[in-house]
């Protein structure tokens, strides 16, 4: 297991090019190396997903369904661009993650607010859907490693899994928040401790790297949402009152700065690929 930053959880499995599906052209890996930059931007994207979804729903006047349709169309357009690239491109990749964060939040909110689906039910449904994706992915590819998302089919499984992790994280986070009523800051601390526990289980107790990665990936969703709510919500509701506009702009600015940095330095690209010119 290798990473640029010590202590980062990453999904890695032994892999041989011969294991690639017949008829699929091998490409560069379409997913960044899992460094601390990865986790920082991921948490920031989940925070933006929470605050931007609230902001768009409040300001556009399209209603929850209209905003969901609009953001889903934008996500499809960005994913088309992502699939057309031949290698990992930080700008396109992280834009897709940010939009999936927003869409995943809106899917969960639609089920709860518009259709009246209990959070217990939506959490269970999203969990089952994610397991189905993982099972299908592994049965077809014999790996869930994000280090080898180098065919269109593997990339399709990857983005479908990412979507369900965001939806599951939203529903599960809301369920915990409602049932335990801990407040935003305590909830954020609770989810941060859960992620730390996964890291300890991986590095000290030998928990499988792939499952460590995906569990942590799911948990960053409610962590980011709790941080976003704490910053944006009024003081009367337990926040500090920055508002959704300021919070969204602030976090988007930090994300943009980090993405530009990574695009220039290529710190999140595997060394073997970093030294080789890439096309597309």
CSV table of C-alpha atoms in Angstrom, one decimal, residues 10-270:
chain,number,residue,atom,x,y,z
A,10,UNK,CA,-6.9,3.8,0.5
A,11,UNK,CA,-8.5,1.0,-1.5
A,12,UNK,CA,-5.9,-1.3,-3.0
A,13,UNK,CA,-5.9,-4.9,-4.2
A,14,UNK,CA,-3.3,-6.9,-6.1
A,15,UNK,CA,-4.0,-6.5,-9.8
A,16,UNK,CA,-2.7,-7.8,-13.1
A,17,UNK,CA,-3.4,-6.2,-16.5
A,18,UNK,CA,-4.3,-9.7,-17.7
A,19,UNK,CA,-7.3,-9.6,-15.4
A,20,UNK,CA,-8.9,-6.8,-17.5
A,21,UNK,CA,-12.1,-7.8,-19.2
A,22,UNK,CA,-11.7,-9.1,-22.7
A,23,UNK,CA,-12.6,-6.5,-25.3
A,24,UNK,CA,-12.1,-3.5,-23.0
A,25,UNK,CA,-9.2,-1.2,-23.8
A,26,UNK,CA,-7.1,-0.5,-20.7
A,27,UNK,CA,-6.7,3.2,-20.0
A,28,UNK,CA,-5.1,5.3,-17.3
A,29,UNK,CA,-6.7,5.1,-13.9
A,30,UNK,CA,-9.6,7.6,-13.8
A,31,UNK,CA,-9.6,8.1,-10.0
A,32,UNK,CA,-7.0,10.0,-8.0
A,33,UNK,CA,-4.6,8.4,-5.5
A,34,UNK,CA,-6.1,8.4,-2.0
A,35,UNK,CA,-4.0,11.0,-0.1
A,36,UNK,CA,-5.0,13.5,2.6
A,37,UNK,CA,-5.9,15.9,-0.3
A,38,UNK,CA,-8.5,13.3,-1.4
A,39,UNK,CA,-10.2,13.2,2.0
A,40,UNK,CA,-10.0,16.9,2.6
A,41,UNK,CA,-11.7,17.7,-0.8
A,42,UNK,CA,-14.2,14.9,-0.3
A,43,UNK,CA,-15.3,16.3,3.0
A,44,UNK,CA,-15.5,19.8,1.5
A,45,UNK,CA,-17.6,18.5,-1.4
A,46,UNK,CA,-20.0,16.8,1.0
A,47,UNK,CA,-20.3,20.1,2.9
A,48,UNK,CA,-21.1,22.0,-0.3
A,49,UNK,CA,-23.5,19.2,-1.3
A,50,UNK,CA,-25.5,19.9,1.9
A,51,UNK,CA,-25.4,23.7,1.8
A,52,UNK,CA,-25.7,24.1,-2.0
A,53,UNK,CA,-28.8,21.8,-2.1
A,54,UNK,CA,-30.5,24.0,0.6
A,55,UNK,CA,-29.4,27.2,-1.2
A,56,UNK,CA,-30.7,26.1,-4.6
A,57,UNK,CA,-33.9,24.9,-3.1
A,58,UNK,CA,-34.5,28.2,-1.4
A,59,UNK,CA,-33.3,30.6,-4.1
A,60,UNK,CA,-34.3,29.2,-7.5
A,61,UNK,CA,-38.0,28.8,-6.8
A,62,UNK,CA,-38.2,25.6,-8.7
A,63,UNK,CA,-39.2,23.4,-5.8
A,64,UNK,CA,-37.3,20.4,-4.6
A,65,UNK,CA,-38.3,18.3,-7.6
A,66,UNK,CA,-37.3,21.0,-10.1
A,67,UNK,CA,-34.0,21.6,-8.5
A,68,UNK,CA,-33.4,17.8,-8.4
A,69,UNK,CA,-34.1,17.6,-12.1
A,70,UNK,CA,-31.8,20.5,-13.0
A,71,UNK,CA,-28.9,19.3,-10.9
A,72,UNK,CA,-29.3,15.7,-12.2
A,73,UNK,CA,-29.1,17.0,-15.8
A,74,UNK,CA,-25.9,19.0,-14.9
A,75,UNK,CA,-24.5,15.8,-13.3
A,76,UNK,CA,-25.2,13.8,-16.4
A,77,UNK,CA,-23.4,16.4,-18.6
A,78,UNK,CA,-20.3,16.4,-16.4
A,79,UNK,CA,-20.3,12.6,-16.2
A,80,UNK,CA,-20.3,12.4,-20.0
A,81,UNK,CA,-17.3,14.7,-20.0
A,82,UNK,CA,-15.6,12.5,-17.3
A,83,UNK,CA,-16.2,9.3,-19.2
A,84,UNK,CA,-14.8,10.9,-22.4
A,85,UNK,CA,-11.4,11.7,-20.7
A,86,UNK,CA,-8.7,9.2,-21.1
A,87,UNK,CA,-7.2,9.8,-17.7
A,88,UNK,CA,-7.9,11.4,-14.3
A,89,UNK,CA,-8.5,15.2,-14.7
A,90,UNK,CA,-8.9,16.9,-11.3
A,91,UNK,CA,-11.3,19.6,-12.5
A,92,UNK,CA,-13.8,17.3,-14.1
A,93,UNK,CA,-13.5,14.6,-11.5
A,94,UNK,CA,-14.1,16.8,-8.5
A,95,UNK,CA,-16.9,18.7,-10.2
A,96,UNK,CA,-18.6,15.4,-10.7
A,97,UNK,CA,-18.1,14.5,-7.0
A,98,UNK,CA,-19.5,17.9,-5.9
A,99,UNK,CA,-22.6,17.5,-8.2
A,100,UNK,CA,-23.1,13.9,-7.0
A,101,UNK,CA,-23.0,15.2,-3.4
A,102,UNK,CA,-25.8,17.7,-4.3
A,103,UNK,CA,-27.9,15.1,-6.2
A,104,UNK,CA,-27.4,12.4,-3.5
A,105,UNK,CA,-28.7,14.9,-0.9
A,106,UNK,CA,-31.6,15.9,-3.1
A,107,UNK,CA,-32.6,12.2,-3.8
A,108,UNK,CA,-32.8,11.6,0.0
A,109,UNK,CA,-34.6,14.8,0.6
A,110,UNK,CA,-37.2,14.0,-2.1
A,111,UNK,CA,-37.9,10.6,-0.6
A,112,UNK,CA,-38.3,12.1,2.9
A,113,UNK,CA,-40.0,15.5,2.2
A,114,UNK,CA,-42.0,14.8,-1.0
A,115,UNK,CA,-42.9,11.1,-0.7
A,116,UNK,CA,-42.9,10.7,3.1
A,117,UNK,CA,-40.6,7.8,3.1
A,118,UNK,CA,-39.3,7.2,6.6
A,119,UNK,CA,-35.5,7.7,7.1
A,120,UNK,CA,-35.2,4.2,8.4
A,121,UNK,CA,-36.6,2.9,5.1
A,122,UNK,CA,-34.6,5.1,2.8
A,123,UNK,CA,-31.4,4.3,4.8
A,124,UNK,CA,-32.1,0.5,4.4
A,125,UNK,CA,-32.9,0.8,0.7
A,126,UNK,CA,-29.8,2.8,-0.1
A,127,UNK,CA,-27.7,0.4,2.0
A,128,UNK,CA,-29.1,-2.6,0.0
A,129,UNK,CA,-28.6,-0.8,-3.3
A,130,UNK,CA,-25.0,-0.1,-2.5
A,131,UNK,CA,-24.4,-3.7,-1.5
A,132,UNK,CA,-26.0,-4.8,-4.8
A,133,UNK,CA,-23.6,-2.5,-6.7
A,134,UNK,CA,-20.6,-3.8,-4.9
A,135,UNK,CA,-21.6,-7.4,-5.5
A,136,UNK,CA,-22.2,-6.8,-9.2
A,137,UNK,CA,-19.0,-4.9,-9.5
A,138,UNK,CA,-16.9,-7.6,-7.9
A,139,UNK,CA,-18.6,-10.5,-9.8
A,140,UNK,CA,-17.8,-8.8,-13.1
A,141,UNK,CA,-14.4,-7.4,-12.3
A,142,UNK,CA,-13.1,-9.5,-9.4
A,143,UNK,CA,-11.9,-6.3,-7.7
A,144,UNK,CA,-13.3,-3.2,-6.0
A,145,UNK,CA,-10.0,-1.4,-6.1
A,146,UNK,CA,-10.2,2.2,-7.1
A,147,UNK,CA,-6.6,2.0,-8.3
A,148,UNK,CA,-7.8,0.3,-11.4
A,149,UNK,CA,-10.8,2.2,-12.6
A,150,UNK,CA,-9.4,2.0,-16.1
A,151,UNK,CA,-12.3,0.7,-18.2
A,152,UNK,CA,-15.7,2.2,-18.9
A,153,UNK,CA,-17.5,-0.6,-17.1
A,154,UNK,CA,-15.4,-0.2,-14.0
A,155,UNK,CA,-15.9,3.5,-14.1
A,156,UNK,CA,-19.7,3.0,-14.4
A,157,UNK,CA,-19.7,0.8,-11.3
A,158,UNK,CA,-17.5,3.3,-9.5
A,159,UNK,CA,-19.7,6.3,-10.0
A,160,UNK,CA,-22.9,4.3,-9.3
A,161,UNK,CA,-21.3,3.3,-6.0
A,162,UNK,CA,-20.3,6.9,-5.2
A,163,UNK,CA,-23.9,8.1,-5.8
A,164,UNK,CA,-25.3,5.5,-3.4
A,165,UNK,CA,-22.7,6.3,-0.8
A,166,UNK,CA,-23.8,9.9,-0.8
A,167,UNK,CA,-27.5,9.1,-0.7
A,168,UNK,CA,-26.9,6.5,2.1
A,169,UNK,CA,-24.7,9.0,4.0
A,170,UNK,CA,-27.4,11.6,3.8
A,171,UNK,CA,-30.2,9.4,4.9
A,172,UNK,CA,-28.2,7.7,7.7
A,173,UNK,CA,-26.8,11.1,8.9
A,174,UNK,CA,-30.3,12.6,9.0
A,175,UNK,CA,-31.6,9.5,10.9
A,176,UNK,CA,-28.9,9.8,13.5
A,177,UNK,CA,-29.4,13.5,13.9
A,178,UNK,CA,-33.1,13.2,14.4
A,179,UNK,CA,-33.0,10.2,16.7
A,180,UNK,CA,-30.1,11.3,18.9
A,181,UNK,CA,-30.7,15.1,18.6
A,182,UNK,CA,-27.1,15.8,19.4
A,183,UNK,CA,-26.7,19.1,17.6
A,184,UNK,CA,-24.4,19.8,14.6
A,185,UNK,CA,-21.1,20.1,16.3
A,186,UNK,CA,-21.4,17.0,18.5
A,187,UNK,CA,-22.7,15.1,15.5
A,188,UNK,CA,-19.6,16.1,13.5
A,189,UNK,CA,-17.4,15.0,16.3
A,190,UNK,CA,-19.2,11.7,16.5
A,191,UNK,CA,-18.7,11.0,12.8
A,192,UNK,CA,-15.1,12.1,12.9
A,193,UNK,CA,-14.5,9.6,15.7
A,194,UNK,CA,-16.2,6.9,13.7
A,195,UNK,CA,-13.8,7.6,10.8
A,196,UNK,CA,-10.9,7.5,13.2
A,197,UNK,CA,-12.1,4.1,14.4
A,198,UNK,CA,-12.1,2.8,10.9
A,199,UNK,CA,-8.6,4.1,10.4
A,200,UNK,CA,-7.4,2.3,13.6
A,201,UNK,CA,-9.2,-0.9,12.6
A,202,UNK,CA,-7.4,-0.8,9.2
A,203,UNK,CA,-3.9,0.1,10.3
A,204,UNK,CA,-3.8,-1.6,13.7
A,205,UNK,CA,-6.2,-4.5,13.3
A,206,UNK,CA,-5.9,-5.3,9.7
A,207,UNK,CA,-9.4,-4.4,8.4
A,208,UNK,CA,-9.5,-4.9,4.7
A,209,UNK,CA,-8.3,-1.9,2.8
A,210,UNK,CA,-11.1,-1.8,0.3
A,211,UNK,CA,-13.8,-1.9,2.9
A,212,UNK,CA,-12.0,0.5,5.1
A,213,UNK,CA,-12.0,3.0,2.2
A,214,UNK,CA,-15.7,2.6,1.4
A,215,UNK,CA,-16.8,2.8,5.0
A,216,UNK,CA,-14.8,5.9,5.6
A,217,UNK,CA,-16.2,7.3,2.2
A,218,UNK,CA,-19.8,6.8,3.5
A,219,UNK,CA,-19.0,8.4,6.9
A,220,UNK,CA,-17.5,11.5,5.4
A,221,UNK,CA,-21.0,12.4,4.0
A,222,UNK,CA,-22.7,13.0,7.3
A,223,UNK,CA,-19.5,14.5,8.7
A,224,UNK,CA,-19.5,17.1,5.9
A,225,UNK,CA,-23.2,17.7,6.3
A,226,UNK,CA,-22.9,18.3,10.0
A,227,UNK,CA,-20.1,20.8,9.4
A,228,UNK,CA,-22.1,22.6,6.7
A,229,UNK,CA,-25.2,22.8,8.9
A,230,UNK,CA,-23.2,24.1,11.8
A,231,UNK,CA,-21.7,26.9,9.8
A,232,UNK,CA,-24.8,27.8,7.8
A,233,UNK,CA,-27.7,27.4,10.1
A,234,UNK,CA,-29.0,30.3,12.4
A,235,UNK,CA,-27.7,30.4,16.0
A,236,UNK,CA,-31.2,29.7,17.2
A,237,UNK,CA,-31.0,26.4,15.5
A,238,UNK,CA,-27.6,25.5,16.8
A,239,UNK,CA,-25.4,26.9,14.0
A,240,UNK,CA,-23.2,30.0,13.8
A,241,UNK,CA,-25.3,31.7,11.2
A,242,UNK,CA,-23.0,32.2,8.3
A,243,UNK,CA,-25.8,31.2,5.9
A,244,UNK,CA,-25.8,28.9,2.9
A,245,UNK,CA,-24.5,31.5,0.5
A,246,UNK,CA,-21.3,32.4,2.5
A,247,UNK,CA,-20.7,28.7,3.5
A,248,UNK,CA,-21.1,27.4,-0.1
A,249,UNK,CA,-18.9,30.1,-1.6
A,250,UNK,CA,-16.2,29.7,1.1
A,251,UNK,CA,-16.0,25.9,0.7
A,252,UNK,CA,-16.1,26.1,-3.1
A,253,UNK,CA,-13.2,28.6,-3.1
A,254,UNK,CA,-11.1,26.2,-1.0
A,255,UNK,CA,-12.1,23.3,-3.3
A,256,UNK,CA,-11.1,25.3,-6.3
A,257,UNK,CA,-7.8,26.2,-4.8
A,258,UNK,CA,-6.9,22.6,-3.9
A,259,UNK,CA,-8.0,21.3,-7.3
A,260,UNK,CA,-5.9,23.9,-9.1
A,261,UNK,CA,-3.0,22.9,-6.9
A,262,UNK,CA,-3.4,19.2,-7.7
A,263,UNK,CA,-3.8,19.9,-11.4
A,264,UNK,CA,-0.5,21.7,-11.4
A,265,UNK,CA,1.5,19.5,-9.1
A,266,UNK,CA,-0.2,16.2,-9.8
A,267,UNK,CA,0.3,15.2,-6.2
A,268,UNK,CA,-2.7,12.8,-6.4
A,269,UNK,CA,-1.5,10.9,-9.5
A,270,UNK,CA,0.3,7.6,-9.1
